[in-house]
XYZ file of C-alpha atoms in Angstrom:
258
model
C -1.331 -4.142 -9.729
C 1.902 -3.443 -7.879
C 5.100 -4.325 -9.759
C 8.817 -4.408 -8.926
C 11.876 -5.897 -10.607
C 13.103 -7.808 -7.604
C 16.656 -8.522 -8.778
C 17.567 -5.023 -9.947
C 17.600 -1.408 -8.842
C 14.375 -0.161 -10.394
C 11.377 1.908 -9.388
C 8.156 0.369 -8.165
C 5.150 0.743 -10.468
C 1.450 0.892 -9.608
C -1.361 0.880 -12.148
C -4.942 -0.242 -12.699
C -7.119 -1.099 -15.663
C -8.918 2.216 -15.140
C -5.643 4.113 -15.557
C -4.933 2.391 -18.874
C -1.243 2.408 -19.802
C -0.425 5.058 -17.175
C 1.569 3.973 -14.127
C 2.940 5.893 -11.143
C 5.976 5.227 -8.983
C 5.223 4.735 -5.251
C 8.839 5.057 -4.059
C 9.710 8.455 -5.593
C 8.302 11.969 -5.886
C 10.486 13.106 -8.791
C 9.354 10.641 -11.452
C 6.468 12.026 -13.469
C 3.849 9.306 -14.077
C 4.072 7.990 -17.607
C 2.704 5.441 -20.042
C 4.194 2.029 -20.708
C 3.457 -0.616 -23.322
C 4.115 -3.239 -20.634
C 0.671 -2.774 -19.099
C -2.023 -4.028 -21.459
C -5.388 -4.680 -19.833
C -6.774 -6.824 -22.644
C -6.578 -10.281 -21.121
C -8.833 -12.173 -18.750
C -5.827 -13.961 -17.276
C -3.112 -11.321 -16.950
C -2.009 -7.789 -17.654
C 1.584 -7.609 -18.905
C 3.333 -7.596 -22.241
C 7.013 -7.117 -22.859
C 8.153 -7.411 -19.226
C 11.721 -8.617 -18.760
C 13.953 -9.552 -15.848
C 12.891 -11.115 -12.549
C 9.587 -9.475 -11.670
C 7.398 -9.584 -8.600
C 3.788 -8.671 -9.332
C 0.865 -8.493 -6.923
C -2.642 -8.038 -8.280
C -6.045 -7.276 -6.778
C -9.463 -7.534 -8.346
C -12.180 -4.970 -7.700
C -14.438 -7.052 -5.500
C -14.740 -7.842 -1.808
C -11.940 -6.109 0.034
C -10.593 -3.914 -2.781
C -11.729 -0.963 -4.884
C -10.221 1.714 -7.145
C -11.553 5.247 -7.523
C -10.418 8.416 -9.309
C -10.516 12.121 -8.550
C -10.104 13.579 -12.023
C -10.420 17.306 -11.307
C -13.084 17.647 -8.646
C -10.774 18.789 -5.826
C -11.382 18.335 -2.125
C -14.622 16.663 -1.143
C -16.402 13.418 -0.371
C -16.422 10.621 -2.934
C -18.220 7.270 -3.224
C -16.565 3.870 -3.163
C -17.806 0.319 -3.792
C -16.343 -1.685 -0.916
C -19.642 -2.105 0.882
C -17.824 -1.668 4.188
C -15.518 0.906 5.755
C -12.132 1.268 4.009
C -9.270 0.448 6.356
C -6.385 1.464 4.097
C -6.229 3.902 1.175
C -3.276 4.487 -1.162
C -3.008 7.736 -3.128
C -1.141 8.156 -6.410
C -1.053 11.031 -8.880
C -1.134 10.152 -12.582
C -0.325 13.649 -13.813
C 2.342 15.276 -11.627
C 5.353 14.741 -9.402
C 4.207 14.490 -5.806
C 4.392 12.404 -2.653
C 2.227 9.288 -2.372
C 0.060 9.006 0.715
C -1.298 6.119 2.736
C -4.222 6.331 5.129
C -4.707 3.450 7.561
C -7.318 2.923 10.254
C -4.598 2.070 12.791
C -2.036 4.691 11.739
C -2.498 6.264 15.170
C -4.237 5.022 18.291
C -6.618 8.001 18.163
C -8.066 9.868 15.171
C -6.041 7.916 12.579
C -7.664 9.708 9.637
C -6.223 13.001 10.900
C -2.849 11.631 9.726
C -1.104 10.315 6.661
C 2.015 8.260 5.965
C 4.108 8.361 2.794
C 5.045 5.274 0.806
C 7.936 7.207 -0.776
C 9.838 7.524 2.537
C 10.322 5.750 5.864
C 8.826 8.421 8.139
C 5.893 7.668 10.414
C 3.862 10.417 8.760
C 2.206 13.548 10.059
C -1.124 15.223 10.700
C -3.119 17.770 8.745
C -6.650 18.409 7.495
C -5.382 18.690 3.911
C -5.159 14.915 3.625
C -8.480 13.312 4.652
C -10.086 16.521 5.960
C -9.843 14.890 9.423
C -12.784 12.700 8.416
C -12.928 8.924 8.707
C -14.339 7.023 5.705
C -17.727 5.346 5.870
C -19.298 2.282 4.289
C -20.182 4.347 1.204
C -17.801 7.335 0.984
C -14.293 8.620 1.710
C -13.186 12.233 2.108
C -10.086 14.039 0.834
C -8.735 17.425 1.849
C -7.316 20.263 -0.215
C -3.681 19.142 -0.381
C -2.882 18.931 -4.096
C -1.348 15.474 -3.744
C -4.808 14.300 -2.669
C -7.120 16.379 -4.815
C -5.398 17.657 -7.964
C -6.184 16.313 -11.446
C -5.819 12.589 -12.051
C -5.554 11.114 -8.554
C -5.904 7.343 -8.203
C -7.183 5.904 -4.931
C -6.715 2.228 -4.070
C -8.945 1.175 -1.161
C -8.758 -1.984 0.954
C -10.726 -3.457 3.851
C -10.451 -6.689 5.820
C -12.394 -9.728 4.601
C -12.369 -12.904 6.736
C -10.125 -15.540 5.206
C -8.903 -13.207 2.446
C -7.430 -9.967 3.752
C -6.477 -8.480 7.116
C -5.550 -4.831 7.666
C -4.643 -4.114 11.253
C -1.854 -3.276 13.714
C 0.223 -5.022 16.358
C 2.662 -4.088 19.108
C 6.262 -5.278 19.052
C 7.552 -7.325 21.989
C 11.287 -7.365 21.284
C 11.337 -11.163 21.172
C 11.545 -13.954 18.612
C 8.013 -15.412 18.709
C 5.546 -12.528 18.422
C 2.562 -14.186 16.686
C -0.003 -12.128 14.753
C -3.358 -13.822 14.105
C -4.884 -13.019 10.710
C -7.363 -15.906 10.665
C -5.776 -17.379 7.508
C -2.396 -18.233 6.033
C -1.145 -15.160 4.167
C 0.786 -15.184 0.912
C 1.665 -11.472 1.151
C 2.491 -9.328 4.177
C 3.416 -5.636 4.268
C 4.611 -4.120 7.569
C 5.349 -0.490 8.495
C 6.406 0.988 11.835
C 4.259 3.978 12.747
C 5.533 5.175 16.142
C 8.963 5.848 14.610
C 10.634 5.706 11.216
C 10.927 2.394 9.372
C 10.808 0.994 5.852
C 7.659 -0.363 4.212
C 8.658 -4.047 4.116
C 6.984 -6.652 1.905
C 7.370 -10.417 2.103
C 5.473 -13.036 0.116
C 5.304 -16.825 -0.019
C 7.180 -17.144 -3.322
C 10.270 -15.151 -2.255
C 10.725 -16.717 1.187
C 12.862 -14.589 3.507
C 13.703 -12.020 0.820
C 12.222 -8.582 1.414
C 11.388 -5.670 -0.865
C 10.982 -2.163 0.532
C 8.217 -0.067 -0.985
C 9.968 3.218 -0.206
C 13.211 2.165 -1.955
C 14.126 1.108 -5.494
C 16.668 -1.454 -4.251
C 16.676 -5.092 -5.291
C 15.379 -7.589 -2.747
C 17.643 -8.650 0.122
C 17.508 -11.529 2.562
C 15.794 -10.302 5.730
C 14.694 -13.247 7.864
C 12.358 -11.427 10.244
C 8.928 -12.941 9.480
C 7.638 -16.512 9.339
C 4.269 -17.279 7.707
C 1.971 -19.609 9.671
C -1.369 -21.319 9.031
C -3.167 -18.534 10.916
C -1.046 -15.475 10.176
C 2.607 -14.639 10.675
C 5.192 -14.561 13.460
C 7.888 -11.947 14.047
C 10.986 -14.052 14.706
C 13.413 -11.202 15.362
C 13.548 -8.160 17.676
C 14.569 -6.031 14.669
C 13.244 -2.503 15.143
C 11.575 -2.315 11.732
C 9.136 -5.082 12.667
C 9.289 -5.999 16.371
C 10.926 -3.493 18.719
C 9.689 -3.772 22.297
C 6.832 -1.267 22.620
C 6.921 -0.419 18.909
C 3.686 -0.005 16.979
C 3.244 -1.466 13.497
C 0.532 -1.472 10.836
C 0.225 -4.333 8.397
C -1.631 -5.630 5.369
C -1.865 -9.420 5.006
C -3.383 -11.082 1.945
C -4.272 -14.731 1.344
């Protein structure tokens, strides 16, 4: 799950059933991962106990389009996954130390995208290096991590996604600087995350329940009104030339979920 108090200044939290009560904080590098009694994975219908305030929670089930894997202490190497197809986006979070939190994406660059990494804890467009994915693209059965400690130290959680028709779309688009730049996902999304990757820009998340309010994955801020995206029956439309989502000639990665 991914969790944020939307009406208050508060860190993001990410956790899975496999990590138990441990959660990590995608937006910061200084907060040591810790346990919380709020995450109890003992229900077939939910996960939380004792949560307060106005919370936004997004959850994924390990099935078509999503998987979770751990590197407990094995270091750099090649590891299996259960997606049954090539991962298109991988999130990295340490459960045992302060560190940056990486994102690999199959459209992060126009060439050799798995030679690069972006960071969900800042707004940069990322950088290259073999220490991240060992300059090796994932396959239908395995993914590879390099020797950077944020990728391969003890207790690393990997969250893997791939596109599934009608359910999930992980791709990229080019900005046109206009007010009607339509992106076809093949379904009506309920969640969209967008990140500029040719320049700096926040990780922006909209969903159907919050309307035009946006949360930024790299910041702990409360949600703000940011009317830049309109959901459609087949995807979403960028309705503003704002540089974080639709600058003319800009390049953007996205994750859309039904």
